[in-house]
Coordinates of C-alpha atoms in Angstrom, one line a residue:
X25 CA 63.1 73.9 135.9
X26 CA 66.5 73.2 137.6
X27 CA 67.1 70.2 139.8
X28 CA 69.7 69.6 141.6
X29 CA 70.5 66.5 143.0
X30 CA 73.0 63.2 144.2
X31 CA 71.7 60.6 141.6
X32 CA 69.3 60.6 138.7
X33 CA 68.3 57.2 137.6
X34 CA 66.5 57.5 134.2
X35 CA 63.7 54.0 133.9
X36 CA 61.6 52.4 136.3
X37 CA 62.6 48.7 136.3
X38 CA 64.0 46.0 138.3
X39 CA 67.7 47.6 138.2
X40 CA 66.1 50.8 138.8
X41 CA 64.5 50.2 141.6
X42 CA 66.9 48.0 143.3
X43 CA 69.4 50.4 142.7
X44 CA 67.6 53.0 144.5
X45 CA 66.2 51.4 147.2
X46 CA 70.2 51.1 148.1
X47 CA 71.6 54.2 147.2
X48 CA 68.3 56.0 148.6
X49 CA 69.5 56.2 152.7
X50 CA 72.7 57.7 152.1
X51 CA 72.2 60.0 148.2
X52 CA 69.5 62.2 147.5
X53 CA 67.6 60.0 144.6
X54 CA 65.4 61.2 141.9
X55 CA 64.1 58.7 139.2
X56 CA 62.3 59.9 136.2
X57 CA 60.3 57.4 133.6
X58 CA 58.8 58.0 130.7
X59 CA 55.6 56.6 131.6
X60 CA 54.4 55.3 134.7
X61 CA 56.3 53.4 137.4
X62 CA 55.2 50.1 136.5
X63 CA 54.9 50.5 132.9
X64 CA 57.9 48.1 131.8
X65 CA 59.1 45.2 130.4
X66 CA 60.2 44.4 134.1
X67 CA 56.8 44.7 135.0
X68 CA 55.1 42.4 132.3
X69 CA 58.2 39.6 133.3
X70 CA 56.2 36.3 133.1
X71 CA 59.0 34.1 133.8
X72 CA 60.9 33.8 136.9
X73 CA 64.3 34.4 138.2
X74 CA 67.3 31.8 137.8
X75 CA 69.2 31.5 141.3
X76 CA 71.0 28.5 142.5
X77 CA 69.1 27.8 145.7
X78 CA 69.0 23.7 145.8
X79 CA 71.5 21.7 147.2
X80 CA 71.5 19.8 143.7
X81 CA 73.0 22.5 141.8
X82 CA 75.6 24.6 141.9
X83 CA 77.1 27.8 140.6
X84 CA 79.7 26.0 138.2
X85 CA 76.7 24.7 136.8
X86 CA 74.7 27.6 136.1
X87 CA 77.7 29.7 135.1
X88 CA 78.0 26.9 132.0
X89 CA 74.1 27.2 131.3
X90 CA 75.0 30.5 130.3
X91 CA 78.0 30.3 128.6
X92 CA 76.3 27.5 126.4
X93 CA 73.3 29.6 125.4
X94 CA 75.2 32.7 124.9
X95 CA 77.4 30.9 122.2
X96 CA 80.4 31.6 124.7
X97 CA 80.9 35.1 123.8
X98 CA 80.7 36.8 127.0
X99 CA 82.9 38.8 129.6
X100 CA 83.4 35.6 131.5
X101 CA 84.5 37.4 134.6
X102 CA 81.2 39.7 134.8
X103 CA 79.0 36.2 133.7
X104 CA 81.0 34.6 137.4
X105 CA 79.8 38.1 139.2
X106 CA 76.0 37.5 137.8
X107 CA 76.0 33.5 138.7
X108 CA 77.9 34.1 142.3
X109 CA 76.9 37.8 143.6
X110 CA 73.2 37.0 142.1
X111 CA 72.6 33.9 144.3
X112 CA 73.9 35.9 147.0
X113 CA 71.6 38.9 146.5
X114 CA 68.4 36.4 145.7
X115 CA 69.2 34.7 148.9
X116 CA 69.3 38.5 150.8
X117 CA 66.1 39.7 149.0
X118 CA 64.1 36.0 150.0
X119 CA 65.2 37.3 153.6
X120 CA 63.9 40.5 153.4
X121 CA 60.5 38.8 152.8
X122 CA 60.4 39.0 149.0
X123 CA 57.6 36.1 148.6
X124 CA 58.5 33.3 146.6
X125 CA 56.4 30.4 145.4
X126 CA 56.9 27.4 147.4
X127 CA 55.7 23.5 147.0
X128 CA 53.7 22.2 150.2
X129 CA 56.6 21.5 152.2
X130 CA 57.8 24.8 152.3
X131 CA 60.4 24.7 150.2
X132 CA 61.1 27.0 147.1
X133 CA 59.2 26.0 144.4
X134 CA 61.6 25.7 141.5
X135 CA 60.8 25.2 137.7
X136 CA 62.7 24.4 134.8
X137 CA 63.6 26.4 131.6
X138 CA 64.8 26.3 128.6
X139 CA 69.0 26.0 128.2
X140 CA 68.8 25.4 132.0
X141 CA 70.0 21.8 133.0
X142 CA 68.3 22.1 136.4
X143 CA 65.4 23.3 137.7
X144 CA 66.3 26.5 139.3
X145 CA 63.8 29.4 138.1
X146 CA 62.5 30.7 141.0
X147 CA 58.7 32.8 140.8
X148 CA 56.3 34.3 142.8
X149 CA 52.5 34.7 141.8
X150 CA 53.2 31.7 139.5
X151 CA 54.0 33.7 135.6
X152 CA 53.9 37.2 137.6
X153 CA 57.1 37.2 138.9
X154 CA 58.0 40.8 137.4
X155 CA 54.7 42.3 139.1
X156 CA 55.5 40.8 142.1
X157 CA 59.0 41.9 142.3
X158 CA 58.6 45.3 140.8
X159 CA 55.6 46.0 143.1
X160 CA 58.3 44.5 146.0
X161 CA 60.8 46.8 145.5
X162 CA 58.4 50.2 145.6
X163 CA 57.2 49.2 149.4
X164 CA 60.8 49.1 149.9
X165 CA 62.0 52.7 148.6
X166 CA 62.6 55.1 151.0
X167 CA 59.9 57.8 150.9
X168 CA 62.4 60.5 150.4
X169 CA 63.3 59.1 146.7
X170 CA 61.6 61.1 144.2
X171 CA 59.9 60.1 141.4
X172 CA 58.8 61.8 138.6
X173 CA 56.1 59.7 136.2
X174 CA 55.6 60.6 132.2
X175 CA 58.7 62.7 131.5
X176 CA 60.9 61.8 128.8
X177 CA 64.8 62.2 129.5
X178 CA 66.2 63.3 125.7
X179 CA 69.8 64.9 126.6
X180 CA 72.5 63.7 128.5
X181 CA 75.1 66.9 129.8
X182 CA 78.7 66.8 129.8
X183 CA 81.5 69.2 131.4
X184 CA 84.6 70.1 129.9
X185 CA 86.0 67.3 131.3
X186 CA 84.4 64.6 129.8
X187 CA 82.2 63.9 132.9
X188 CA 78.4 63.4 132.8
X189 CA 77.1 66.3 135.0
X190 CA 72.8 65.8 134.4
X191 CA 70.0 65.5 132.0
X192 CA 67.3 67.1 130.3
X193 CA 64.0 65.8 130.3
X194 CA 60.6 66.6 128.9
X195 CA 57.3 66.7 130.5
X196 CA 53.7 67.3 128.6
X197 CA 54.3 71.3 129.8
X198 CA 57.9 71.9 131.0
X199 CA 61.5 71.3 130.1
X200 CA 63.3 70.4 132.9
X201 CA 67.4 70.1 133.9
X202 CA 68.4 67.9 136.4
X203 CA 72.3 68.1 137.7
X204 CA 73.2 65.1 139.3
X205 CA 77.1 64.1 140.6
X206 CA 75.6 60.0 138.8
X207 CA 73.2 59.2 136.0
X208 CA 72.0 56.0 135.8
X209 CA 70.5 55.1 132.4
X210 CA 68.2 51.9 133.3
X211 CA 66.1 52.6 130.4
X212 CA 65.4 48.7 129.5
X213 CA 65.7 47.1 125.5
X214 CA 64.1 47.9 122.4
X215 CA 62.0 45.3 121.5
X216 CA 59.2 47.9 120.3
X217 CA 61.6 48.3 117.2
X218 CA 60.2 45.1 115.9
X219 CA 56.2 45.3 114.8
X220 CA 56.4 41.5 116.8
X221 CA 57.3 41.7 120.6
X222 CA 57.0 40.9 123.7
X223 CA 57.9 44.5 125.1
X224 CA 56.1 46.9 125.8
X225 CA 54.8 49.4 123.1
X226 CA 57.5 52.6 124.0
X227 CA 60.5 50.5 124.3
X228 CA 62.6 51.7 121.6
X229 CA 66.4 52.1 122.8
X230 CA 66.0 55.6 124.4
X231 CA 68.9 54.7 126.7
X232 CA 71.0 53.2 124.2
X233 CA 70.7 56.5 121.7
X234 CA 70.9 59.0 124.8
X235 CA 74.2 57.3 125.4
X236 CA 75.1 57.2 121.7
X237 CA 74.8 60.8 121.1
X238 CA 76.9 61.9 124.5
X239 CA 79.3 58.9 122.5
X240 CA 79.4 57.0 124.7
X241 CA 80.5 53.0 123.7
X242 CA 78.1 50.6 123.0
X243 CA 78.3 47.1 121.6
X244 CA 76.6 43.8 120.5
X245 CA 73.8 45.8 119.1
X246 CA 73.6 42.8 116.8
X247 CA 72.5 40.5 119.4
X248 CA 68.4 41.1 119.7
X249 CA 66.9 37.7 121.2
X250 CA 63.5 37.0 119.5
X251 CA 61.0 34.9 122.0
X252 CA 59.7 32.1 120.1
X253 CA 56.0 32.1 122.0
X254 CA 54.5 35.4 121.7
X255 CA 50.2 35.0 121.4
X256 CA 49.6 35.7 118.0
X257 CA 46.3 36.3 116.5
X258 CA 44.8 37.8 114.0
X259 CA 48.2 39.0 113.1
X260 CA 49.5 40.6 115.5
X261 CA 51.5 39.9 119.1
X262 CA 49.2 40.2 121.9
X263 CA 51.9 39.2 124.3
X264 CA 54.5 36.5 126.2
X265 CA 53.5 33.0 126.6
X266 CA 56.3 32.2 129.1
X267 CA 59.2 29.5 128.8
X268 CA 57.9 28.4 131.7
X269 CA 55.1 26.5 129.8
X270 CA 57.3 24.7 128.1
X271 CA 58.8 23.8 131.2
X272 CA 56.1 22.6 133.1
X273 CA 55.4 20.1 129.7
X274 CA 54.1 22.4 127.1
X275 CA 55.5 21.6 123.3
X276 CA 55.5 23.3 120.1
X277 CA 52.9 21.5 117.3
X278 CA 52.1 22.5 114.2
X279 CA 48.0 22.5 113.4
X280 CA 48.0 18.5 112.9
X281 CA 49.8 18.1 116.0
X282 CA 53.0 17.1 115.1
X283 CA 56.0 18.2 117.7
X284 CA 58.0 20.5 115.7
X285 CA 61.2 19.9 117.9
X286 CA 61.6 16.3 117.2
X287 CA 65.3 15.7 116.3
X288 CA 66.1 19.5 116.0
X289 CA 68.1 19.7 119.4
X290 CA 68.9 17.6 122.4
X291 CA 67.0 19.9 124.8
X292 CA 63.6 19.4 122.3
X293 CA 61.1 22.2 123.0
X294 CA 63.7 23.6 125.9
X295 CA 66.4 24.4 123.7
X296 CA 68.2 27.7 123.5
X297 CA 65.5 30.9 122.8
X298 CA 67.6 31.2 119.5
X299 CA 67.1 27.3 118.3
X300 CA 63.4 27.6 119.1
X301 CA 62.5 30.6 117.7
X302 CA 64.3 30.1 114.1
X303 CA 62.7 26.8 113.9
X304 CA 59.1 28.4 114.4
X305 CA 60.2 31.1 111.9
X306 CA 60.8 29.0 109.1
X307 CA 57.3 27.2 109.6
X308 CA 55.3 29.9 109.8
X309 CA 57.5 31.0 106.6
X310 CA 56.2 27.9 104.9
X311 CA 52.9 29.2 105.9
X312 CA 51.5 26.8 108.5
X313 CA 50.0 27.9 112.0
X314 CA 52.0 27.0 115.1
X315 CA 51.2 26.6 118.6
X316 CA 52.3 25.8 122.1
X317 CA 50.1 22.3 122.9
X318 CA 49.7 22.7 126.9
X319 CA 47.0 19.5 127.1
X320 CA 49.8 17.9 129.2
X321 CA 49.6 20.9 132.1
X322 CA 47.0 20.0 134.4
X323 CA 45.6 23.5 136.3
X324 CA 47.1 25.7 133.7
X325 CA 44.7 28.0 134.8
X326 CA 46.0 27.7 138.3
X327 CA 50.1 27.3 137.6
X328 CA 49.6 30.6 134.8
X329 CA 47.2 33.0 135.6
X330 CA 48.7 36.0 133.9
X331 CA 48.7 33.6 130.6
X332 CA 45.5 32.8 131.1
X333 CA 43.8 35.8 131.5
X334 CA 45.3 37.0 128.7
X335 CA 44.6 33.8 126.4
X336 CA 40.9 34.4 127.7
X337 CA 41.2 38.6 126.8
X338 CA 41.4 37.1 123.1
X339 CA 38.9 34.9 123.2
X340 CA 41.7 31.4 123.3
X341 CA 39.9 28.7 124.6
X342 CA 42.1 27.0 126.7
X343 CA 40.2 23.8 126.8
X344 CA 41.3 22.7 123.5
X345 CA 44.5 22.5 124.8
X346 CA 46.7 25.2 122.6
X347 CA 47.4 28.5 122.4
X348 CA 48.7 29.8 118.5
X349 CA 51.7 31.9 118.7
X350 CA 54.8 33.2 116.9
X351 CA 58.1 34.5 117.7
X352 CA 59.0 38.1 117.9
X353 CA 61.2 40.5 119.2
X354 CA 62.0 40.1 123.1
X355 CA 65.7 40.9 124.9
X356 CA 68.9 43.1 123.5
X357 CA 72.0 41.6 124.7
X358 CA 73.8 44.6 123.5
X359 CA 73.9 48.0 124.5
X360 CA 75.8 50.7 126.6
X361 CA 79.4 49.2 127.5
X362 CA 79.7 48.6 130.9
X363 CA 81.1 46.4 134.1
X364 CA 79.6 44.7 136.8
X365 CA 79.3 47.9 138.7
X366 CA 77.7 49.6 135.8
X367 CA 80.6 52.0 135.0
X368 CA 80.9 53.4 131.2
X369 CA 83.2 54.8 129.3
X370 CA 81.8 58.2 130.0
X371 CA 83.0 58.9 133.5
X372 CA 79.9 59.4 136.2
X373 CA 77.5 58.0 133.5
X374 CA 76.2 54.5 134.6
X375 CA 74.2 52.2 132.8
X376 CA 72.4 48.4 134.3
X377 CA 69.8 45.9 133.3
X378 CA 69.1 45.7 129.5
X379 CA 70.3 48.8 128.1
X380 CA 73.8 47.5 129.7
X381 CA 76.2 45.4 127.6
X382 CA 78.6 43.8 130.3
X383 CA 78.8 40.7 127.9
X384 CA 77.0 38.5 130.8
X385 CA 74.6 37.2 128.1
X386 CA 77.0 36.4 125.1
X387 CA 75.0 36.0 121.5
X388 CA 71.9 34.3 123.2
X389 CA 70.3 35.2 126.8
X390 CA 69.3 32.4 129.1
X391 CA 66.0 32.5 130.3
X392 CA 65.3 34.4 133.7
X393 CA 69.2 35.8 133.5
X394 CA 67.4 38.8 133.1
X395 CA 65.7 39.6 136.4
X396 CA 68.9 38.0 138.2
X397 CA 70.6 40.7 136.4
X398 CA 69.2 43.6 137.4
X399 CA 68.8 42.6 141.0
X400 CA 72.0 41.8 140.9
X401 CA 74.1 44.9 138.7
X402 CA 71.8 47.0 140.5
X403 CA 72.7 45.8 144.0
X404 CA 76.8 45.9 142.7
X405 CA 76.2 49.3 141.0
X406 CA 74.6 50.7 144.0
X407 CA 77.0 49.6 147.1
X408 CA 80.1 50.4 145.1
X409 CA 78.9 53.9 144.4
X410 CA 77.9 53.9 148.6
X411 CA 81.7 53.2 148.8
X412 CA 83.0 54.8 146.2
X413 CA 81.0 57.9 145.3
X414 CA 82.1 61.4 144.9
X415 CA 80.3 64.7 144.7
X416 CA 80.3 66.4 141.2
X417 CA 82.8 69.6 141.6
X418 CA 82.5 70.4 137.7
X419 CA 78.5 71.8 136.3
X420 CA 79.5 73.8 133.9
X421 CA 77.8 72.5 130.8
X422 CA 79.7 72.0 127.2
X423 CA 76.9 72.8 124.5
X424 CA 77.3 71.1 121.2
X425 CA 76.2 73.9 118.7
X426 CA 73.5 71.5 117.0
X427 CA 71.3 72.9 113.9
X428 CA 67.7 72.3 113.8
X429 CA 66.8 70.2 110.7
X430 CA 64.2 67.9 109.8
X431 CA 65.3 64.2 107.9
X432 CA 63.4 62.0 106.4
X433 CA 61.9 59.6 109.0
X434 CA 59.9 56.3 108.2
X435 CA 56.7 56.0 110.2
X436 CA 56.8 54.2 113.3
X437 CA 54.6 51.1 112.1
X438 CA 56.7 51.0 108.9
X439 CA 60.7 51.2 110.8
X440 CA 58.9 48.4 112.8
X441 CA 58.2 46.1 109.9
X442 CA 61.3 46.8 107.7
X443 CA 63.4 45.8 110.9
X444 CA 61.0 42.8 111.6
X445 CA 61.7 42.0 107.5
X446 CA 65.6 43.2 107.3
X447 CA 67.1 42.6 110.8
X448 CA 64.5 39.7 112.4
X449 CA 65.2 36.8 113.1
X450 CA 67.3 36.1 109.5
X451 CA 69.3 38.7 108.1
X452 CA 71.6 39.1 104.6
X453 CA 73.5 41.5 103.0
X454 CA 70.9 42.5 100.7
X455 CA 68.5 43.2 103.6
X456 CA 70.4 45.4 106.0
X457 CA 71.9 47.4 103.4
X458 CA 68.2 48.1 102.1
X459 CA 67.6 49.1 106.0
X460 CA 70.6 51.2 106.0
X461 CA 70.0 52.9 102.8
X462 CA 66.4 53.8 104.2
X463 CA 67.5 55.7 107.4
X464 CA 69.7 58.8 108.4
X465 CA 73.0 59.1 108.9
X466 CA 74.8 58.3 112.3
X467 CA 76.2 62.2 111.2
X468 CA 72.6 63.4 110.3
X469 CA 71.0 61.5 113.3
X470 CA 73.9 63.5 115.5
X471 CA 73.3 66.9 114.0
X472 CA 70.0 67.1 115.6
X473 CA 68.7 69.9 117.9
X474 CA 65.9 67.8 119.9
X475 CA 65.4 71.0 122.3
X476 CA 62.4 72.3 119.6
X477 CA 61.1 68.8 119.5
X478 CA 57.6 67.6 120.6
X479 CA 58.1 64.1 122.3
X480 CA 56.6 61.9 119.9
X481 CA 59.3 63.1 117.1
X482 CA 62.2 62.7 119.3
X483 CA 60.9 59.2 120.1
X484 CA 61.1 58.6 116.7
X485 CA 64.3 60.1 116.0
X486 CA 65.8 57.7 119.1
X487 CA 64.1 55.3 117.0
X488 CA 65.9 55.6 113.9
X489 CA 69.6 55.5 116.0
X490 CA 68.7 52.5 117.8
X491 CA 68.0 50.6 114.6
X492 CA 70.8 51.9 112.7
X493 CA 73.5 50.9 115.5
X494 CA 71.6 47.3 114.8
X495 CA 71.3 46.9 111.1
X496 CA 75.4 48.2 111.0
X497 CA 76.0 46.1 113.4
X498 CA 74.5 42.7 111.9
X499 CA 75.7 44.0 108.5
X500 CA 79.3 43.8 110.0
X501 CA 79.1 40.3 111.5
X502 CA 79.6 38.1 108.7
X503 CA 78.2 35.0 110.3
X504 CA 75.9 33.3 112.4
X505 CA 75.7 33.0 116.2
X506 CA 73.7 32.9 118.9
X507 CA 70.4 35.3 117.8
X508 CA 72.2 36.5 114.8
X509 CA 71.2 34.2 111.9
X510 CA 72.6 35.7 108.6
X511 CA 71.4 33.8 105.8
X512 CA 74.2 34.7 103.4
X513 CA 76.8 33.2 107.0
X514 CA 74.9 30.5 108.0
X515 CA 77.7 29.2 110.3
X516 CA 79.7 30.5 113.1
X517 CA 83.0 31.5 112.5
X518 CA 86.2 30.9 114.4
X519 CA 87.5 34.4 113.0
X520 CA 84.8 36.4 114.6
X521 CA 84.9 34.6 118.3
X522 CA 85.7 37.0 120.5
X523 CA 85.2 39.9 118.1
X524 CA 83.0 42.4 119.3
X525 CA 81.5 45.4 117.2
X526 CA 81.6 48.5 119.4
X527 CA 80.4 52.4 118.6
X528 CA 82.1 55.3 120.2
X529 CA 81.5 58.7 119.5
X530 CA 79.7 57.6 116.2
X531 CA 82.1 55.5 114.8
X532 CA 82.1 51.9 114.5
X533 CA 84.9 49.5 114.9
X534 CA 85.5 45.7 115.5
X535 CA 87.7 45.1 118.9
X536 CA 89.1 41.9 120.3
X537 CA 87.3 41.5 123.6
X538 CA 84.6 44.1 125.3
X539 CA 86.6 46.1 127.1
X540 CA 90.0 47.8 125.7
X541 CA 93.2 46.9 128.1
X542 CA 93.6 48.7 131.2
X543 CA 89.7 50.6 130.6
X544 CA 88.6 49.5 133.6
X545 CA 91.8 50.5 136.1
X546 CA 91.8 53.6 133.9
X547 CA 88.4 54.4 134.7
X548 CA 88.5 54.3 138.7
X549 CA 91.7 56.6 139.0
X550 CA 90.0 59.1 137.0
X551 CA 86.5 59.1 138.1
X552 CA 86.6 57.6 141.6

């Protein structure tokens, strides 16, 4: 079927939905997700959103939090947008009667995190603040936005100029083409690469490898945060136990209780996700239990009720005072190439929230950046294109002449453990080339026809992309920073700072800085 419309916003999260609850009075709006509309990691967001709200911070202040956990490789100017614009946009959305938690004075309720030095993590629903937000934003979408629930976007369309001009997408019966003068890809992460995370099950990069094949840039696919408190039992990840915990006076022990953050960092168990999460790694790698000692909360039950239910799901006992977890898998800091107002180097193609890389979150993500981002990008994203915004004069599709073969594919369940064992939390030479040597071709994985594809093989195909643009990418950064930890670099490196590996039009190339001179000016004359 053919659809014609303004905007097409492919995913169903916080950017998403902010985006189109803005655009929505003035475009005609379609959003199309893969699975229903609150099935995302936005959804499942435990932990809150960082805002400066209190008179004892400031935005100078948060703006360095960042920095500092990022390793200070960012796009400093888009990191001041996220900081200022974002405490802007929280304060707008707290007047539109988004319901925060508040202490019994009636003041915001703020709590601390870790990297943060001052409380300023705003929730609502104490650790449901994604449920609360996402469910916020679909009461506020005009009821002329369309959504379309369980279809699978696979191709992006370009004109003969360059421009993006639609999408195809796949449903369990019908192919359908949607033309659109904007796509929005705000598709999330791809945490589900790992077989440890904190994502949900589906979330394997399809932005990122939609974007990859119309090639698009993309960068920092080197940068995957792993979470270092994901429930773990009986082997598996059974989900987030927030940051939050540990803010409200939860610590890391091993089984004989002793505080495995002792002397390690300043910040103890509220140290950067990177610090915490490589120091749980390498005691479980010794082969000792760990776990999150909470005995010091009082009313966990009350301050976490999405952790405890879930706790109580797997049969935790919550009176002994600890829950056993491990680290896994949990936030992409790379992705599609973009800028504050999510514009890409494919013109009319847009990309915000996770499967954007506008450098605002360096090597390392702070905690709750996340959600500020997408409220935020999205909100930028959407009132520039109100101002800005043209109707598409050009559909005439350009067809890349793609043959039909079939390459040798791991199995989901075993791409998810050789990148858990080759590009985790520790990576070397010998491991990512082992990776490499076990996947297609960037030239084989661009060759394919996906049009004669059932969805679960072009899921795994998108797969396959998404964790080859990460194992190259690790491979090429010879040293540690941030959440890259290469074993054979164990130190940072004053020759890779500001060096950023980017793909375009699959090829792969180091760059000094994000964004090439002049890109963005470029970009407005000839799309705007």
């Amino acid at each position: 079927m053919k659809i014609e419309t303004d905007v097409v916003i492919i995913g169903s999260g916080v950017a998403a939905l902010q985006a189109a609850r803005i655009l929505a009075p003035s475009f005609t709006v379609h959003i199309v997700t893969k699975a229903d509309i609150t099935h995302g990691s936005s959804y499942k967001a435990q932990g809150g959103i960082a805002a400066v709200t209190s008179e004892h911070d400031n935005t100078s202040l948060h703006i360095q939090d960042t920095l500092d956990a990022g390793e200070h490789h960012h796009a400093v100017d888009n990191v001041n947008s996220l900081v200022e614009q974002g405490k802007e946009a929280i304060a707008h959305l707290i007047q539109d009667h988004f319901q925060v938690d508040r202490n019994e004075n009636g003041e915001i309720s703020l709590g601390l995190e870790g990297a943060h030095r001052y409380p300023r993590i705003i929730h609502s629903g104490g650790d449901a603040t994604g449920k609360a937000l996402i469910d916020y934003l679909i009461e506020q979408l005009p009821k002329k936005v369309v959504i379309h629930q369980h279809e699978l976007a696979y191709e992006l369309l370009l004109n003969s100029l360059g421009e993006c001009i639609g999408v195809k997408t796949m449903t369990d019966t019908d192919i359908n083409t949607y033309f659109a003068s904007y796509v929005i890809l705000a598709t999330g992460g791809a945490g589900a690469l790992y077989a440890s995370t904190s994502n949900c099950p589906d979330s394997y990069g399809d932005g990122i490898a939609l974007a990859f094949l119309a090639g698009a840039k993309l960068a920092d696919m080197e940068f995957v945060q792993f979470h270092p408190s994901l429930l773990y039992i009986n082997g598996k990840a059974r989900g987030l136990v927030s940051e939050a915990v540990r803010g409200a006076g939860g610590y890391f022990t091993d089984a004989n209780g002793r505080k495995l953050m002792e002397g390690i960092h300043p910040l103890g168990d509220l140290a950067p996700r990177h610090i915490t999460a490589y120091e749980m790694y390498k005691e479980r790698a010794k082969g000792n239990e760990v776990y999150l000692d909470i005995s010091n909360i009082s009313e966990f039950n009350k301050k976490f009720p999405t952790i405890t239910t879930l706790c109580e799901k797997h049969g935790i006992n919550l009176s002994e005072g600890r829950i056993p977890i491990a680290p896994g898998s949990h936030f992409l800091m790379g992705g599609i190439v973009a800028d504050a107002y999510g514009r890409t180097s494919i013109p009319r193609l847009l990309a915000v929230g996770e499967v954007a890389c506008t450098g605002v979150h360096g090597a390392n993500r702070l905690a709750s950046n996340s959600l500020l981002e997408g409220i935020t990008f999205g909100k930028l994203m959407a009132e520039n294109l109100l101002k800005n915004g043209t109707k598409q004069k050009n559909d005439q599709i350009v067809y890349n002449h793609k043959k039909q073969k079939n390459y040798g594919l791991l199995s989901p369940s075993t791409l998810q453990k050789e990148m858990l064992a080759h590009a985790g939390i520790l990576r070397d030479d010998e491991g990512l080339n082992t990776l490499i040597k076990a996947l297609p071709t960037f030239e084989q994985l661009q060759s394919i026809n996906f049009s004669q594809l059932t969805r679960a093989e072009i899921e795994l195909y998108f797969m396959h992309i998404t964790a080859l643009l990460i194992a190259n990418a690790a491979l090429t950064r010879q040293e540690s920073r941030g959440a890259h930890i290469r074993k054979d670099y164990p130190e940072k490196s004053n020759e890779w700072q500001n060096k950023w590996v980017v793909f375009e039009n699959g090829k792969m190339n180091v760059r000094e800085g994000l964004y090439e001179q002049n890109q963005i000016t470029n970009y407005v004359t000839a799309v705007f």
